[in-house]
Amino acid sequence: MASELDKIAEELQKEAWAGYTEVVIDHAQNPRNVGSIQNADGVAMITGPCGDTMEIWLGVREDVIKEARFWTDGCGTSIASGSMVTELAKGKTIREAMRITQKDVLDALGGLPEESQHCALLAADTLREAVKDYLAYKNESWKRAYQKR
Ligand code: FES
């Protein structure tokens, strides 16, 4: 009986993810880098036009992103995009991370259906804002204590 239910669940999953690449499904179902970083060196939170929010935290040493984490209340595709953008950011210099675009996220995911492509934009934009946040406080990190969050 359980195996019959498992089969039905599997079929429903397949239907729900029809049109998505294996990479997208993997990152949506097993997202990397979920969570936050305490005393992060760069933080950003953006709510996209769809109403979903993404937040990214960066741990930076000598202008290299050592750690990148994310959270979102969005759809499976936004989870996959947050997972991928944080994977792309890790190990990059701040300069390189600043240049990560929606297209880079889409390429790394193997593409997304047109109606889901804004999820990759939300992820890329949030990363860029987190990098900007790092740069804004880089030389005066004590000012973070006065930041409203
Ligand atoms: Fe809003 Fe995916 S539908 S980020």
PDB file of C-alpha atoms and ligand atoms in Angstrom:
ATOM      1  CA  MET A   1       0.000   0.000   0.000  1.00  0.00           C
ATOM      2  CA  ALA A   2       2.752   2.416   0.981  1.00  0.00           C
ATOM      3  CA  SER A   3       4.588   1.707  -2.236  1.00  0.00           C
ATOM      4  CA  GLU A   4       1.414   2.535  -4.203  1.00  0.00           C
ATOM      5  CA  LEU A   5       1.190   5.876  -2.381  1.00  0.00           C
ATOM      6  CA  ASP A   6       4.894   6.434  -2.980  1.00  0.00           C
ATOM      7  CA  LYS A   7       4.329   5.872  -6.679  1.00  0.00           C
ATOM      8  CA  ILE A   8       1.464   8.382  -6.740  1.00  0.00           C
ATOM      9  CA  ALA A   9       3.584  10.927  -4.858  1.00  0.00           C
ATOM     10  CA  GLU A  10       6.432  10.343  -7.290  1.00  0.00           C
ATOM     11  CA  GLU A  11       4.116  10.852 -10.263  1.00  0.00           C
ATOM     12  CA  LEU A  12       2.770  14.090  -8.776  1.00  0.00           C
ATOM     13  CA  GLN A  13       6.336  15.314  -8.186  1.00  0.00           C
ATOM     14  CA  LYS A  14       7.247  14.514 -11.781  1.00  0.00           C
ATOM     15  CA  GLU A  15       4.233  16.460 -13.032  1.00  0.00           C
ATOM     16  CA  ALA A  16       5.012  19.423 -10.800  1.00  0.00           C
ATOM     17  CA  TRP A  17       8.602  19.595 -12.078  1.00  0.00           C
ATOM     18  CA  ALA A  18       7.873  18.919 -15.753  1.00  0.00           C
ATOM     19  CA  GLY A  19       9.894  21.334 -17.870  1.00  0.00           C
ATOM     20  CA  TYR A  20      12.607  21.855 -15.237  1.00  0.00           C
ATOM     21  CA  THR A  21      16.165  20.546 -15.539  1.00  0.00           C
ATOM     22  CA  GLU A  22      17.631  17.894 -13.250  1.00  0.00           C
ATOM     23  CA  VAL A  23      19.903  20.585 -11.772  1.00  0.00           C
ATOM     24  CA  VAL A  24      16.928  22.789 -10.875  1.00  0.00           C
ATOM     25  CA  ILE A  25      15.074  19.887  -9.276  1.00  0.00           C
ATOM     26  CA  ASP A  26      18.180  18.845  -7.338  1.00  0.00           C
ATOM     27  CA  HIS A  27      18.826  22.378  -6.000  1.00  0.00           C
ATOM     28  CA  ALA A  28      15.135  22.877  -5.183  1.00  0.00           C
ATOM     29  CA  GLN A  29      14.865  19.598  -3.304  1.00  0.00           C
ATOM     30  CA  ASN A  30      18.352  19.588  -1.747  1.00  0.00           C
ATOM     31  CA  PRO A  31      19.195  23.276  -1.467  1.00  0.00           C
ATOM     32  CA  ARG A  32      22.778  24.176  -0.597  1.00  0.00           C
ATOM     33  CA  ASN A  33      23.749  26.952   1.802  1.00  0.00           C
ATOM     34  CA  VAL A  34      20.367  27.427   3.479  1.00  0.00           C
ATOM     35  CA  GLY A  35      20.427  29.521   6.638  1.00  0.00           C
ATOM     36  CA  SER A  36      22.070  32.659   7.899  1.00  0.00           C
ATOM     37  CA  ILE A  37      25.516  33.796   9.083  1.00  0.00           C
ATOM     38  CA  GLN A  38      25.891  35.505  12.425  1.00  0.00           C
ATOM     39  CA  ASN A  39      27.839  38.759  12.196  1.00  0.00           C
ATOM     40  CA  ALA A  40      27.876  38.461   8.401  1.00  0.00           C
ATOM     41  CA  ASP A  41      30.154  40.774   6.443  1.00  0.00           C
ATOM     42  CA  GLY A  42      27.437  41.508   3.887  1.00  0.00           C
ATOM     43  CA  VAL A  43      23.660  41.106   4.100  1.00  0.00           C
ATOM     44  CA  ALA A  44      20.766  41.911   1.790  1.00  0.00           C
ATOM     45  CA  MET A  45      17.061  41.216   1.629  1.00  0.00           C
ATOM     46  CA  ILE A  46      14.957  41.868  -1.454  1.00  0.00           C
ATOM     47  CA  THR A  47      11.285  41.297  -2.132  1.00  0.00           C
ATOM     48  CA  GLY A  48      10.633  40.753  -5.835  1.00  0.00           C
ATOM     49  CA  PRO A  49       7.615  41.961  -7.808  1.00  0.00           C
ATOM     50  CA  CYS A  50       6.035  38.512  -7.294  1.00  0.00           C
ATOM     51  CA  GLY A  51       5.994  39.190  -3.537  1.00  0.00           C
ATOM     52  CA  ASP A  52       8.627  36.589  -2.657  1.00  0.00           C
ATOM     53  CA  THR A  53      11.571  37.560  -0.511  1.00  0.00           C
ATOM     54  CA  MET A  54      15.180  36.408  -0.580  1.00  0.00           C
ATOM     55  CA  GLU A  55      17.893  37.150   1.945  1.00  0.00           C
ATOM     56  CA  ILE A  56      21.624  36.493   1.484  1.00  0.00           C
ATOM     57  CA  TRP A  57      24.433  36.592   4.044  1.00  0.00           C
ATOM     58  CA  LEU A  58      28.128  36.675   3.126  1.00  0.00           C
ATOM     59  CA  GLY A  59      31.222  35.759   5.088  1.00  0.00           C
ATOM     60  CA  VAL A  60      34.183  37.554   3.486  1.00  0.00           C
ATOM     61  CA  ARG A  61      37.916  37.353   4.157  1.00  0.00           C
ATOM     62  CA  GLU A  62      40.380  39.541   2.289  1.00  0.00           C
ATOM     63  CA  ASP A  63      37.773  40.328  -0.357  1.00  0.00           C
ATOM     64  CA  VAL A  64      37.053  36.653  -1.050  1.00  0.00           C
ATOM     65  CA  ILE A  65      33.611  35.171  -0.291  1.00  0.00           C
ATOM     66  CA  LYS A  66      34.296  32.289   2.052  1.00  0.00           C
ATOM     67  CA  GLU A  67      30.709  31.588   2.942  1.00  0.00           C
ATOM     68  CA  ALA A  68      27.360  32.474   1.376  1.00  0.00           C
ATOM     69  CA  ARG A  69      23.969  31.542   2.785  1.00  0.00           C
ATOM     70  CA  PHE A  70      20.408  32.284   1.790  1.00  0.00           C
ATOM     71  CA  TRP A  71      16.800  32.089   2.844  1.00  0.00           C
ATOM     72  CA  THR A  72      13.624  32.587   0.836  1.00  0.00           C
ATOM     73  CA  ASP A  73       9.900  32.255   1.355  1.00  0.00           C
ATOM     74  CA  GLY A  74       9.516  31.781  -2.382  1.00  0.00           C
ATOM     75  CA  CYS A  75       8.731  28.935  -4.726  1.00  0.00           C
ATOM     76  CA  GLY A  76      10.869  25.885  -5.503  1.00  0.00           C
ATOM     77  CA  THR A  77      12.531  27.766  -8.335  1.00  0.00           C
ATOM     78  CA  SER A  78      13.562  30.609  -6.059  1.00  0.00           C
ATOM     79  CA  ILE A  79      15.009  28.027  -3.642  1.00  0.00           C
ATOM     80  CA  ALA A  80      16.987  26.520  -6.548  1.00  0.00           C
ATOM     81  CA  SER A  81      18.119  30.001  -7.611  1.00  0.00           C
ATOM     82  CA  GLY A  82      19.220  30.978  -4.094  1.00  0.00           C
ATOM     83  CA  SER A  83      21.031  27.679  -3.748  1.00  0.00           C
ATOM     84  CA  MET A  84      22.809  28.152  -7.073  1.00  0.00           C
ATOM     85  CA  VAL A  85      23.711  31.810  -6.636  1.00  0.00           C
ATOM     86  CA  THR A  86      25.306  31.102  -3.257  1.00  0.00           C
ATOM     87  CA  GLU A  87      27.231  28.194  -4.793  1.00  0.00           C
ATOM     88  CA  LEU A  88      28.433  30.489  -7.584  1.00  0.00           C
ATOM     89  CA  ALA A  89      29.451  33.188  -5.090  1.00  0.00           C
ATOM     90  CA  LYS A  90      31.546  30.974  -2.821  1.00  0.00           C
ATOM     91  CA  GLY A  91      35.266  31.286  -3.500  1.00  0.00           C
ATOM     92  CA  LYS A  92      34.798  34.326  -5.731  1.00  0.00           C
ATOM     93  CA  THR A  93      36.424  37.677  -5.105  1.00  0.00           C
ATOM     94  CA  ILE A  94      34.076  40.538  -4.350  1.00  0.00           C
ATOM     95  CA  ARG A  95      34.775  41.941  -7.818  1.00  0.00           C
ATOM     96  CA  GLU A  96      33.849  38.609  -9.470  1.00  0.00           C
ATOM     97  CA  ALA A  97      30.742  38.159  -7.327  1.00  0.00           C
ATOM     98  CA  MET A  98      29.564  41.637  -8.273  1.00  0.00           C
ATOM     99  CA  ARG A  99      29.477  40.481 -11.894  1.00  0.00           C
ATOM    100  CA  ILE A 100      27.268  37.399 -11.300  1.00  0.00           C
ATOM    101  CA  THR A 101      24.093  37.991 -13.300  1.00  0.00           C
ATOM    102  CA  GLN A 102      20.659  36.454 -13.764  1.00  0.00           C
ATOM    103  CA  LYS A 103      22.051  34.814 -16.914  1.00  0.00           C
ATOM    104  CA  ASP A 104      24.861  33.154 -14.932  1.00  0.00           C
ATOM    105  CA  VAL A 105      22.305  31.685 -12.517  1.00  0.00           C
ATOM    106  CA  LEU A 106      20.091  30.548 -15.398  1.00  0.00           C
ATOM    107  CA  ASP A 107      23.056  29.007 -17.251  1.00  0.00           C
ATOM    108  CA  ALA A 108      24.226  27.175 -14.130  1.00  0.00           C
ATOM    109  CA  LEU A 109      20.707  25.811 -13.574  1.00  0.00           C
ATOM    110  CA  GLY A 110      20.488  24.698 -17.210  1.00  0.00           C
ATOM    111  CA  GLY A 111      17.744  27.241 -17.840  1.00  0.00           C
ATOM    112  CA  LEU A 112      14.277  27.915 -16.404  1.00  0.00           C
ATOM    113  CA  PRO A 113      10.884  28.228 -18.071  1.00  0.00           C
ATOM    114  CA  GLU A 114      10.214  31.843 -19.003  1.00  0.00           C
ATOM    115  CA  GLU A 115       7.646  32.357 -16.250  1.00  0.00           C
ATOM    116  CA  SER A 116      10.231  31.342 -13.610  1.00  0.00           C
ATOM    117  CA  GLN A 117      13.213  33.314 -14.878  1.00  0.00           C
ATOM    118  CA  HIS A 118      12.539  36.212 -12.512  1.00  0.00           C
ATOM    119  CA  CYS A 119      13.462  33.880  -9.622  1.00  0.00           C
ATOM    120  CA  ALA A 120      17.046  33.828 -10.936  1.00  0.00           C
ATOM    121  CA  LEU A 121      16.953  37.624 -11.192  1.00  0.00           C
ATOM    122  CA  LEU A 122      15.821  37.901  -7.579  1.00  0.00           C
ATOM    123  CA  ALA A 123      18.767  35.693  -6.523  1.00  0.00           C
ATOM    124  CA  ALA A 124      21.342  37.616  -8.594  1.00  0.00           C
ATOM    125  CA  ASP A 125      20.005  40.984  -7.404  1.00  0.00           C
ATOM    126  CA  THR A 126      20.066  39.896  -3.762  1.00  0.00           C
ATOM    127  CA  LEU A 127      23.662  38.699  -4.092  1.00  0.00           C
ATOM    128  CA  ARG A 128      24.698  42.010  -5.672  1.00  0.00           C
ATOM    129  CA  GLU A 129      23.050  43.963  -2.840  1.00  0.00           C
ATOM    130  CA  ALA A 130      24.818  41.799  -0.244  1.00  0.00           C
ATOM    131  CA  VAL A 131      28.141  42.539  -1.971  1.00  0.00           C
ATOM    132  CA  LYS A 132      27.304  46.249  -1.975  1.00  0.00           C
ATOM    133  CA  ASP A 133      26.462  46.003   1.706  1.00  0.00           C
ATOM    134  CA  TYR A 134      29.870  44.417   2.332  1.00  0.00           C
ATOM    135  CA  LEU A 135      31.587  47.233   0.437  1.00  0.00           C
ATOM    136  CA  ALA A 136      29.599  49.891   2.288  1.00  0.00           C
ATOM    137  CA  TYR A 137      30.813  48.656   5.674  1.00  0.00           C
ATOM    138  CA  LYS A 138      34.185  47.222   4.656  1.00  0.00           C
ATOM    139  CA  ASN A 139      36.317  49.912   6.229  1.00  0.00           C
ATOM    140  CA  GLU A 140      33.963  50.853   9.049  1.00  0.00           C
ATOM    141  CA  SER A 141      32.432  47.597  10.182  1.00  0.00           C
ATOM    142  CA  TRP A 142      31.677  49.077  13.624  1.00  0.00           C
ATOM    143  CA  LYS A 143      28.879  51.043  11.922  1.00  0.00           C
ATOM    144  CA  ARG A 144      26.926  47.801  11.540  1.00  0.00           C
ATOM    145  CA  ALA A 145      25.983  48.070  15.185  1.00  0.00           C
ATOM    146  CA  TYR A 146      23.890  51.122  14.214  1.00  0.00           C
ATOM    147  CA  GLN A 147      22.309  49.469  11.197  1.00  0.00           C
ATOM    148  CA  LYS A 148      18.528  49.025  11.442  1.00  0.00           C
ATOM    149  CA  ARG A 149      17.519  45.449  10.624  1.00  0.00           C
TER     150      ARG A 149
HETATM  151 FE1  FES B   1       8.666  34.705  -6.917  1.00  0.00          FE
HETATM  152 FE2  FES B   1       9.913  32.512  -7.713  1.00  0.00          FE
HETATM  153  S1  FES B   1       7.823  33.054  -8.018  1.00  0.00           S
HETATM  154  S2  FES B   1      10.767  34.241  -6.753  1.00  0.00           S
END
